[in-house]
Amino acid sequence: MSVFRLSEGEREAALLPRLAELTERHRRSCPPYRRILAAIGATGPYERVTDLPWLPVRLFKTHELRSVPEERVFRVLTSSGTTGQAPSRVYLDREAAAAQPRMLAATLRAVLGERRLPMLVVDSRTVTRDPTLSARGAGVLGMMTFGRDHTFVLDERGRLDRRAVEGFLARHGHEPFLVFGFTFMAWLHLLELRADLSHGVLIHSGGWKKLADRAVDNAAFRTRLGEECGLTRIHDFYGMVEQIGTVFLEGPEGDGLYCPDFANVVIRDPETWLEAPTGVPGVIEVVSTLPTSYPGHVLLTEDLGVVHGVDDGVWPGKRFSVLGRLPRAETRGCSDTSGQAAA
C-alpha cells in the first residue's frame, strides 16, 4: 500500500492524536524531555500539529534522550560529526529498530516497485568497510538492502571501474535497475561514465553544497543526467539519523519533496517561530510517528526550506524544497564528498 495517499487535511487529522500521544509518552519516560517541556510550559492540549513542542535537533548531540530503560536499548545510532564535534546519539529498542527499515522500504516502494532491483552503487566498496562506518558508508549499506547484484562504480582506489559497470549493464541494462549515490558523487562519476542508464532509477541524497558551488541546481542536475546518461527517473530525498526511517522523497516530476503519510514538515518563520506561509522560506521542522523509543517525533532542524504547494502535485500533501543550512549552523558531516571527488 502506498504511503503517499493522505491529503494535508487527512494527514493533520491522522498525525495530531498520534504525535500528541507520543509527546505524553516521552514526557513520562524521558526525564530530560520532561524537564524541557516543563521549562517551556508545554502542557497541551494541542489543537494542531504546529502547536506541538519541538526539540532542536542539536540536543541529540548534548543530551541522552531516550524513553526506554537502558537494558531495552537494542541499537544506538550516531550521526557523522565533523572533526571535534559530538555526534547525535539515537536510542532504538527492538520495536523502533524493526519499524525503521519497514517504513523506509514502504516509502521507496513508491518509486522502486515491489521487487529488489539490480543495483549500481556510485561509490567504492571500501566505504562500507570503514570500522567507524561514516554516514556515507551507512547510507550505502542501508540502501543496498533494496537491491541485488550490487556493483560498485568505483574501484578500491576510488577510480572509475568501467569493466564492472559494463558487465552490470550487459546483465541488467535492458531492465529496470537501481542506481544509488550521494548527490555530488552521482553528478561527478555518472557524467564521467557516459553510459546508457536509461532503464535506471537514480536515488540520491547528501546535500547540494558542492554542486551549488558549481552553479548546478536540481533542474540542471536532472537535465544533464537525462541528456548524457538517459536517466529520467531521478529522486532526491531528505532525511536524518535523528528521525531514522523517515525520508521525504522527490516526486517523479522533480517538482519538490513529498511527505509520507506518517510524517510532515512545518516551515517556521525564524523571527516569530510561527508557521510560514506557502512560498515563504523558513526553518524546517520535521514530524514523524516513527520515533517511539526517544523523543524525536517533533524536531526543529538547522536547515532552511520552503513549501511550494499543498495538495497540488503528483502526490498529495505538502511539496517542499530544502534551501540549505541555516547561517552559522554547525556544519554536518558531509556525505556527498570524497577525497577522490575533490574539485
PDB file of C-alpha atoms in Angstrom, residues 43-306:
ATOM      1  CA  THR A  43       1.189  21.235  28.756  1.00  0.00           C
ATOM      2  CA  GLY A  44      -1.308  20.718  25.929  1.00  0.00           C
ATOM      3  CA  PRO A  45      -3.878  20.082  24.725  1.00  0.00           C
ATOM      4  CA  TYR A  46      -2.728  20.722  21.173  1.00  0.00           C
ATOM      5  CA  GLU A  47      -5.168  21.831  18.506  1.00  0.00           C
ATOM      6  CA  ARG A  48      -2.828  21.498  15.527  1.00  0.00           C
ATOM      7  CA  VAL A  49       0.420  19.736  14.700  1.00  0.00           C
ATOM      8  CA  THR A  50       2.084  23.165  14.622  1.00  0.00           C
ATOM      9  CA  ASP A  51       1.176  23.598  18.327  1.00  0.00           C
ATOM     10  CA  LEU A  52       3.253  20.593  19.423  1.00  0.00           C
ATOM     11  CA  PRO A  53       6.502  21.400  21.257  1.00  0.00           C
ATOM     12  CA  TRP A  54       9.626  20.826  19.164  1.00  0.00           C
ATOM     13  CA  LEU A  55      13.163  19.950  20.161  1.00  0.00           C
ATOM     14  CA  PRO A  56      16.173  21.487  18.409  1.00  0.00           C
ATOM     15  CA  VAL A  57      17.907  18.624  16.631  1.00  0.00           C
ATOM     16  CA  ARG A  58      21.233  19.739  18.153  1.00  0.00           C
ATOM     17  CA  LEU A  59      20.090  18.497  21.584  1.00  0.00           C
ATOM     18  CA  PHE A  60      20.790  14.941  20.471  1.00  0.00           C
ATOM     19  CA  LYS A  61      24.484  15.882  20.424  1.00  0.00           C
ATOM     20  CA  THR A  62      24.499  17.133  24.004  1.00  0.00           C
ATOM     21  CA  HIS A  63      21.851  15.144  25.895  1.00  0.00           C
ATOM     22  CA  GLU A  64      20.996  11.483  26.384  1.00  0.00           C
ATOM     23  CA  LEU A  65      17.408  11.432  25.205  1.00  0.00           C
ATOM     24  CA  ARG A  66      15.783   8.017  25.429  1.00  0.00           C
ATOM     25  CA  SER A  67      12.351   6.849  26.526  1.00  0.00           C
ATOM     26  CA  VAL A  68      13.197   3.214  27.197  1.00  0.00           C
ATOM     27  CA  PRO A  69      15.234   1.693  30.036  1.00  0.00           C
ATOM     28  CA  GLU A  70      18.909   1.192  29.275  1.00  0.00           C
ATOM     29  CA  GLU A  71      18.510  -2.604  29.235  1.00  0.00           C
ATOM     30  CA  ARG A  72      15.944  -2.315  26.418  1.00  0.00           C
ATOM     31  CA  VAL A  73      18.234  -0.324  24.142  1.00  0.00           C
ATOM     32  CA  PHE A  74      18.835  -2.544  21.133  1.00  0.00           C
ATOM     33  CA  ARG A  75      20.886  -0.200  18.964  1.00  0.00           C
ATOM     34  CA  VAL A  76      22.492   3.232  19.300  1.00  0.00           C
ATOM     35  CA  LEU A  77      22.803   5.169  16.058  1.00  0.00           C
ATOM     36  CA  THR A  78      25.242   8.033  15.684  1.00  0.00           C
ATOM     37  CA  SER A  79      25.334  10.769  13.096  1.00  0.00           C
ATOM     38  CA  SER A  80      28.544  11.678  11.334  1.00  0.00           C
ATOM     39  CA  GLY A  81      30.157  14.660  13.022  1.00  0.00           C
ATOM     40  CA  THR A  82      32.993  16.631  11.527  1.00  0.00           C
ATOM     41  CA  THR A  83      36.269  16.574  13.455  1.00  0.00           C
ATOM     42  CA  GLY A  84      35.905  17.808  17.017  1.00  0.00           C
ATOM     43  CA  GLN A  85      32.110  17.754  17.004  1.00  0.00           C
ATOM     44  CA  ALA A  86      29.986  15.419  19.096  1.00  0.00           C
ATOM     45  CA  PRO A  87      27.705  13.156  17.040  1.00  0.00           C
ATOM     46  CA  SER A  88      23.994  12.818  17.630  1.00  0.00           C
ATOM     47  CA  ARG A  89      23.041   9.656  19.521  1.00  0.00           C
ATOM     48  CA  VAL A  90      19.719   7.967  18.823  1.00  0.00           C
ATOM     49  CA  TYR A  91      18.485   5.115  21.024  1.00  0.00           C
ATOM     50  CA  LEU A  92      16.358   2.373  19.479  1.00  0.00           C
ATOM     51  CA  ASP A  93      14.615  -0.536  21.146  1.00  0.00           C
ATOM     52  CA  ARG A  94      13.747  -3.625  19.087  1.00  0.00           C
ATOM     53  CA  GLU A  95      10.334  -2.256  18.105  1.00  0.00           C
ATOM     54  CA  ALA A  96      11.740   1.030  16.792  1.00  0.00           C
ATOM     55  CA  ALA A  97      14.651  -0.728  15.082  1.00  0.00           C
ATOM     56  CA  ALA A  98      12.207  -3.010  13.249  1.00  0.00           C
ATOM     57  CA  ALA A  99       9.889  -0.178  12.195  1.00  0.00           C
ATOM     58  CA  GLN A 100      12.666   1.907  10.635  1.00  0.00           C
ATOM     59  CA  PRO A 101      13.595  -0.327   7.666  1.00  0.00           C
ATOM     60  CA  ARG A 102       9.970  -1.367   7.166  1.00  0.00           C
ATOM     61  CA  MET A 103       8.756   2.215   6.734  1.00  0.00           C
ATOM     62  CA  LEU A 104      11.768   3.236   4.669  1.00  0.00           C
ATOM     63  CA  ALA A 105      11.006   0.338   2.329  1.00  0.00           C
ATOM     64  CA  ALA A 106       7.351   1.376   2.129  1.00  0.00           C
ATOM     65  CA  THR A 107       8.416   4.904   1.169  1.00  0.00           C
ATOM     66  CA  LEU A 108      10.886   3.855  -1.521  1.00  0.00           C
ATOM     67  CA  ARG A 109       8.452   1.305  -2.921  1.00  0.00           C
ATOM     68  CA  ALA A 110       6.579   4.243  -4.452  1.00  0.00           C
ATOM     69  CA  VAL A 111       9.395   4.659  -6.990  1.00  0.00           C
ATOM     70  CA  LEU A 112      11.171   1.280  -6.960  1.00  0.00           C
ATOM     71  CA  GLY A 113       8.233  -1.109  -7.024  1.00  0.00           C
ATOM     72  CA  GLU A 114       7.863  -4.342  -5.077  1.00  0.00           C
ATOM     73  CA  ARG A 115      10.892  -6.313  -6.334  1.00  0.00           C
ATOM     74  CA  ARG A 116      14.526  -5.829  -5.373  1.00  0.00           C
ATOM     75  CA  LEU A 117      16.249  -4.399  -8.426  1.00  0.00           C
ATOM     76  CA  PRO A 118      19.802  -4.958  -9.689  1.00  0.00           C
ATOM     77  CA  MET A 119      21.833  -2.154  -8.084  1.00  0.00           C
ATOM     78  CA  LEU A 120      24.611   0.122  -9.287  1.00  0.00           C
ATOM     79  CA  VAL A 121      26.336   1.914  -6.375  1.00  0.00           C
ATOM     80  CA  VAL A 122      28.078   5.178  -7.250  1.00  0.00           C
ATOM     81  CA  ASP A 123      30.869   4.675  -4.726  1.00  0.00           C
ATOM     82  CA  SER A 124      33.676   2.312  -3.797  1.00  0.00           C
ATOM     83  CA  ARG A 125      33.136  -0.870  -1.803  1.00  0.00           C
ATOM     84  CA  THR A 126      35.755   0.403   0.673  1.00  0.00           C
ATOM     85  CA  VAL A 127      33.237   2.917   2.065  1.00  0.00           C
ATOM     86  CA  THR A 128      31.259   0.037   3.572  1.00  0.00           C
ATOM     87  CA  ARG A 129      34.313  -1.434   5.328  1.00  0.00           C
ATOM     88  CA  ASP A 130      35.167   1.578   7.478  1.00  0.00           C
ATOM     89  CA  PRO A 131      35.064   0.284  11.081  1.00  0.00           C
ATOM     90  CA  THR A 132      33.617   3.606  12.272  1.00  0.00           C
ATOM     91  CA  LEU A 133      31.018   3.462   9.431  1.00  0.00           C
ATOM     92  CA  SER A 134      30.646   7.032   8.240  1.00  0.00           C
ATOM     93  CA  ALA A 135      27.260   8.451   7.304  1.00  0.00           C
ATOM     94  CA  ARG A 136      28.182   7.797   3.697  1.00  0.00           C
ATOM     95  CA  GLY A 137      29.039   4.159   4.403  1.00  0.00           C
ATOM     96  CA  ALA A 138      25.920   3.658   6.499  1.00  0.00           C
ATOM     97  CA  GLY A 139      23.817   5.218   3.748  1.00  0.00           C
ATOM     98  CA  VAL A 140      25.267   2.879   1.131  1.00  0.00           C
ATOM     99  CA  LEU A 141      24.757  -0.195   3.337  1.00  0.00           C
ATOM    100  CA  GLY A 142      21.202   0.863   4.148  1.00  0.00           C
ATOM    101  CA  MET A 143      20.270   1.295   0.501  1.00  0.00           C
ATOM    102  CA  MET A 144      21.927  -1.968  -0.514  1.00  0.00           C
ATOM    103  CA  THR A 145      19.086  -3.834   1.204  1.00  0.00           C
ATOM    104  CA  PHE A 146      16.804  -2.605  -1.603  1.00  0.00           C
ATOM    105  CA  GLY A 147      18.973  -4.007  -4.393  1.00  0.00           C
ATOM    106  CA  ARG A 148      20.674  -7.172  -5.634  1.00  0.00           C
ATOM    107  CA  ASP A 149      23.749  -7.996  -7.717  1.00  0.00           C
ATOM    108  CA  HIS A 150      25.417  -4.928  -6.165  1.00  0.00           C
ATOM    109  CA  THR A 151      28.028  -3.426  -8.475  1.00  0.00           C
ATOM    110  CA  PHE A 152      30.255  -0.508  -7.462  1.00  0.00           C
ATOM    111  CA  VAL A 153      31.045   2.216  -9.990  1.00  0.00           C
ATOM    112  CA  LEU A 154      34.417   2.964  -8.344  1.00  0.00           C
ATOM    113  CA  ASP A 155      37.241   0.525  -7.655  1.00  0.00           C
ATOM    114  CA  GLU A 156      39.106   0.120  -4.360  1.00  0.00           C
ATOM    115  CA  ARG A 157      41.208   3.214  -5.134  1.00  0.00           C
ATOM    116  CA  GLY A 158      38.197   5.349  -5.958  1.00  0.00           C
ATOM    117  CA  ARG A 159      38.731   5.289  -9.726  1.00  0.00           C
ATOM    118  CA  LEU A 160      36.036   4.610 -12.306  1.00  0.00           C
ATOM    119  CA  ASP A 161      35.647   0.840 -12.806  1.00  0.00           C
ATOM    120  CA  ARG A 162      34.361   0.764 -16.361  1.00  0.00           C
ATOM    121  CA  ARG A 163      34.727  -3.004 -16.712  1.00  0.00           C
ATOM    122  CA  ALA A 164      32.492  -3.658 -13.690  1.00  0.00           C
ATOM    123  CA  VAL A 165      29.859  -1.211 -14.934  1.00  0.00           C
ATOM    124  CA  GLU A 166      29.931  -2.625 -18.465  1.00  0.00           C
ATOM    125  CA  GLY A 167      29.416  -6.118 -17.056  1.00  0.00           C
ATOM    126  CA  PHE A 168      26.491  -4.911 -14.936  1.00  0.00           C
ATOM    127  CA  LEU A 169      24.837  -3.184 -17.910  1.00  0.00           C
ATOM    128  CA  ALA A 170      25.359  -6.274 -20.090  1.00  0.00           C
ATOM    129  CA  ARG A 171      23.432  -8.285 -17.486  1.00  0.00           C
ATOM    130  CA  HIS A 172      20.796  -5.744 -16.475  1.00  0.00           C
ATOM    131  CA  GLY A 173      20.904  -2.701 -18.749  1.00  0.00           C
ATOM    132  CA  HIS A 174      17.684  -3.592 -20.592  1.00  0.00           C
ATOM    133  CA  GLU A 175      15.507  -3.913 -17.482  1.00  0.00           C
ATOM    134  CA  PRO A 176      14.774  -1.589 -14.548  1.00  0.00           C
ATOM    135  CA  PHE A 177      17.719  -1.240 -12.157  1.00  0.00           C
ATOM    136  CA  LEU A 178      18.516   0.894  -9.135  1.00  0.00           C
ATOM    137  CA  VAL A 179      21.306   3.481  -9.078  1.00  0.00           C
ATOM    138  CA  PHE A 180      22.253   4.942  -5.702  1.00  0.00           C
ATOM    139  CA  GLY A 181      24.811   7.594  -4.856  1.00  0.00           C
ATOM    140  CA  PHE A 182      25.278  10.739  -2.841  1.00  0.00           C
ATOM    141  CA  THR A 183      24.416  13.766  -4.906  1.00  0.00           C
ATOM    142  CA  PHE A 184      27.857  15.109  -5.769  1.00  0.00           C
ATOM    143  CA  MET A 185      29.256  11.617  -6.327  1.00  0.00           C
ATOM    144  CA  ALA A 186      26.415  10.801  -8.718  1.00  0.00           C
ATOM    145  CA  TRP A 187      26.967  14.017 -10.663  1.00  0.00           C
ATOM    146  CA  LEU A 188      30.716  13.595 -10.925  1.00  0.00           C
ATOM    147  CA  HIS A 189      31.011   9.921 -11.758  1.00  0.00           C
ATOM    148  CA  LEU A 190      27.870   9.211 -13.788  1.00  0.00           C
ATOM    149  CA  LEU A 191      28.714  12.039 -16.165  1.00  0.00           C
ATOM    150  CA  GLU A 192      32.277  10.708 -16.385  1.00  0.00           C
ATOM    151  CA  LEU A 193      30.889   7.254 -17.116  1.00  0.00           C
ATOM    152  CA  ARG A 194      28.775   8.407 -20.086  1.00  0.00           C
ATOM    153  CA  ALA A 195      26.925   5.091 -20.226  1.00  0.00           C
ATOM    154  CA  ASP A 196      23.344   4.365 -21.248  1.00  0.00           C
ATOM    155  CA  LEU A 197      21.459   4.285 -17.947  1.00  0.00           C
ATOM    156  CA  SER A 198      18.035   4.874 -19.459  1.00  0.00           C
ATOM    157  CA  HIS A 199      16.449   1.952 -17.602  1.00  0.00           C
ATOM    158  CA  GLY A 200      17.852   3.085 -14.266  1.00  0.00           C
ATOM    159  CA  VAL A 201      16.124   4.709 -11.294  1.00  0.00           C
ATOM    160  CA  LEU A 202      18.528   7.080  -9.530  1.00  0.00           C
ATOM    161  CA  ILE A 203      18.041   7.647  -5.793  1.00  0.00           C
ATOM    162  CA  HIS A 204      20.413  10.291  -4.425  1.00  0.00           C
ATOM    163  CA  SER A 205      20.873  12.454  -1.352  1.00  0.00           C
ATOM    164  CA  GLY A 206      23.515  14.108   0.779  1.00  0.00           C
ATOM    165  CA  GLY A 207      23.366  17.834   0.170  1.00  0.00           C
ATOM    166  CA  TRP A 208      23.967  20.225  -2.682  1.00  0.00           C
ATOM    167  CA  LYS A 209      26.765  22.473  -1.412  1.00  0.00           C
ATOM    168  CA  LYS A 210      29.488  21.286  -3.804  1.00  0.00           C
ATOM    169  CA  LEU A 211      27.078  21.432  -6.741  1.00  0.00           C
ATOM    170  CA  ALA A 212      25.852  24.891  -5.728  1.00  0.00           C
ATOM    171  CA  ASP A 213      29.486  25.999  -5.806  1.00  0.00           C
ATOM    172  CA  ARG A 214      29.484  24.854  -9.441  1.00  0.00           C
ATOM    173  CA  ALA A 215      26.173  26.616 -10.152  1.00  0.00           C
ATOM    174  CA  VAL A 216      24.369  23.288 -10.587  1.00  0.00           C
ATOM    175  CA  ASP A 217      20.802  23.311  -9.271  1.00  0.00           C
ATOM    176  CA  ASN A 218      18.268  20.483  -9.242  1.00  0.00           C
ATOM    177  CA  ALA A 219      16.924  21.332 -12.693  1.00  0.00           C
ATOM    178  CA  ALA A 220      20.415  21.332 -14.217  1.00  0.00           C
ATOM    179  CA  PHE A 221      21.258  18.093 -12.405  1.00  0.00           C
ATOM    180  CA  ARG A 222      18.223  16.318 -13.825  1.00  0.00           C
ATOM    181  CA  THR A 223      18.583  17.785 -17.329  1.00  0.00           C
ATOM    182  CA  ARG A 224      22.262  16.945 -17.747  1.00  0.00           C
ATOM    183  CA  LEU A 225      21.964  13.379 -16.431  1.00  0.00           C
ATOM    184  CA  GLY A 226      18.975  12.889 -18.718  1.00  0.00           C
ATOM    185  CA  GLU A 227      20.812  14.182 -21.769  1.00  0.00           C
ATOM    186  CA  GLU A 228      24.117  12.389 -21.202  1.00  0.00           C
ATOM    187  CA  CYS A 229      23.089   9.177 -19.413  1.00  0.00           C
ATOM    188  CA  GLY A 230      19.430   8.747 -20.357  1.00  0.00           C
ATOM    189  CA  LEU A 231      18.417   8.944 -16.683  1.00  0.00           C
ATOM    190  CA  THR A 232      14.881  10.298 -16.462  1.00  0.00           C
ATOM    191  CA  ARG A 233      13.709   8.632 -13.241  1.00  0.00           C
ATOM    192  CA  ILE A 234      15.595  10.644 -10.608  1.00  0.00           C
ATOM    193  CA  HIS A 235      14.594  11.064  -6.968  1.00  0.00           C
ATOM    194  CA  ASP A 236      16.356  13.136  -4.320  1.00  0.00           C
ATOM    195  CA  PHE A 237      15.461  12.507  -0.677  1.00  0.00           C
ATOM    196  CA  TYR A 238      15.813  14.349   2.624  1.00  0.00           C
ATOM    197  CA  GLY A 239      16.245  12.627   5.961  1.00  0.00           C
ATOM    198  CA  MET A 240      18.387  12.499   9.089  1.00  0.00           C
ATOM    199  CA  VAL A 241      19.551   9.999  11.665  1.00  0.00           C
ATOM    200  CA  GLU A 242      17.502  11.750  14.364  1.00  0.00           C
ATOM    201  CA  GLN A 243      14.353  10.560  12.555  1.00  0.00           C
ATOM    202  CA  ILE A 244      15.746   7.343  11.189  1.00  0.00           C
ATOM    203  CA  GLY A 245      13.423   5.571   8.739  1.00  0.00           C
ATOM    204  CA  THR A 246      11.615   8.760   7.713  1.00  0.00           C
ATOM    205  CA  VAL A 247      12.611  10.180   4.335  1.00  0.00           C
ATOM    206  CA  PHE A 248      10.969  12.909   2.300  1.00  0.00           C
ATOM    207  CA  LEU A 249      11.082  11.798  -1.317  1.00  0.00           C
ATOM    208  CA  GLU A 250      11.278  13.820  -4.502  1.00  0.00           C
ATOM    209  CA  GLY A 251       8.313  13.227  -6.800  1.00  0.00           C
ATOM    210  CA  PRO A 252       8.594  11.869 -10.348  1.00  0.00           C
ATOM    211  CA  GLU A 253       8.251  15.352 -11.836  1.00  0.00           C
ATOM    212  CA  GLY A 254      11.191  16.753  -9.855  1.00  0.00           C
ATOM    213  CA  ASP A 255       8.861  19.430  -8.514  1.00  0.00           C
ATOM    214  CA  GLY A 256       9.780  19.053  -4.832  1.00  0.00           C
ATOM    215  CA  LEU A 257       9.990  16.695  -1.888  1.00  0.00           C
ATOM    216  CA  TYR A 258       6.856  14.976  -0.568  1.00  0.00           C
ATOM    217  CA  CYS A 259       5.978  13.698   2.906  1.00  0.00           C
ATOM    218  CA  PRO A 260       4.992  10.073   3.537  1.00  0.00           C
ATOM    219  CA  ASP A 261       1.678   9.637   5.342  1.00  0.00           C
ATOM    220  CA  PHE A 262       3.343   9.082   8.739  1.00  0.00           C
ATOM    221  CA  ALA A 263       5.336  12.344   8.592  1.00  0.00           C
ATOM    222  CA  ASN A 264       5.115  16.022   7.707  1.00  0.00           C
ATOM    223  CA  VAL A 265       7.095  19.243   7.638  1.00  0.00           C
ATOM    224  CA  VAL A 266       6.391  22.655   9.103  1.00  0.00           C
ATOM    225  CA  ILE A 267       8.284  25.682   7.807  1.00  0.00           C
ATOM    226  CA  ARG A 268       8.747  28.181  10.656  1.00  0.00           C
ATOM    227  CA  ASP A 269       9.483  31.891  10.473  1.00  0.00           C
ATOM    228  CA  PRO A 270      12.839  32.272  12.311  1.00  0.00           C
ATOM    229  CA  GLU A 271      11.708  35.550  13.888  1.00  0.00           C
ATOM    230  CA  THR A 272       8.258  34.606  15.191  1.00  0.00           C
ATOM    231  CA  TRP A 273       8.523  30.769  15.050  1.00  0.00           C
ATOM    232  CA  LEU A 274       5.012  30.719  13.610  1.00  0.00           C
ATOM    233  CA  GLU A 275       4.320  28.648  10.516  1.00  0.00           C
ATOM    234  CA  ALA A 276       5.475  30.484   7.398  1.00  0.00           C
ATOM    235  CA  PRO A 277       3.009  30.853   4.509  1.00  0.00           C
ATOM    236  CA  THR A 278       3.400  28.798   1.345  1.00  0.00           C
ATOM    237  CA  GLY A 279       6.223  30.229  -0.747  1.00  0.00           C
ATOM    238  CA  VAL A 280       7.989  31.929   2.181  1.00  0.00           C
ATOM    239  CA  PRO A 281      11.291  30.334   3.309  1.00  0.00           C
ATOM    240  CA  GLY A 282      11.941  29.417   6.918  1.00  0.00           C
ATOM    241  CA  VAL A 283      13.413  26.808   9.247  1.00  0.00           C
ATOM    242  CA  ILE A 284      12.358  23.212   8.603  1.00  0.00           C
ATOM    243  CA  GLU A 285      10.583  21.317  11.367  1.00  0.00           C
ATOM    244  CA  VAL A 286      10.099  17.601  10.722  1.00  0.00           C
ATOM    245  CA  VAL A 287       7.464  15.456  12.430  1.00  0.00           C
ATOM    246  CA  SER A 288       7.167  11.680  12.312  1.00  0.00           C
ATOM    247  CA  THR A 289       5.334   8.966  14.221  1.00  0.00           C
ATOM    248  CA  LEU A 290       8.319   6.567  13.991  1.00  0.00           C
ATOM    249  CA  PRO A 291      10.422   7.770  16.987  1.00  0.00           C
ATOM    250  CA  THR A 292       8.845   5.730  19.785  1.00  0.00           C
ATOM    251  CA  SER A 293      11.966   4.942  21.845  1.00  0.00           C
ATOM    252  CA  TYR A 294      13.300   8.509  22.026  1.00  0.00           C
ATOM    253  CA  PRO A 295      11.665  11.972  21.794  1.00  0.00           C
ATOM    254  CA  GLY A 296      12.489  12.663  18.156  1.00  0.00           C
ATOM    255  CA  HIS A 297       8.929  12.922  16.857  1.00  0.00           C
ATOM    256  CA  VAL A 298       8.908  16.753  16.528  1.00  0.00           C
ATOM    257  CA  LEU A 299      12.299  18.226  15.627  1.00  0.00           C
ATOM    258  CA  LEU A 300      13.465  21.659  14.573  1.00  0.00           C
ATOM    259  CA  THR A 301      16.310  21.177  12.102  1.00  0.00           C
ATOM    260  CA  GLU A 302      19.130  23.532  11.183  1.00  0.00           C
ATOM    261  CA  ASP A 303      18.016  23.614   7.544  1.00  0.00           C
ATOM    262  CA  LEU A 304      16.124  26.224   5.561  1.00  0.00           C
ATOM    263  CA  GLY A 305      13.249  25.224   3.331  1.00  0.00           C
ATOM    264  CA  VAL A 306      10.134  26.401   1.576  1.00  0.00           C
TER     265      VAL A 306
END
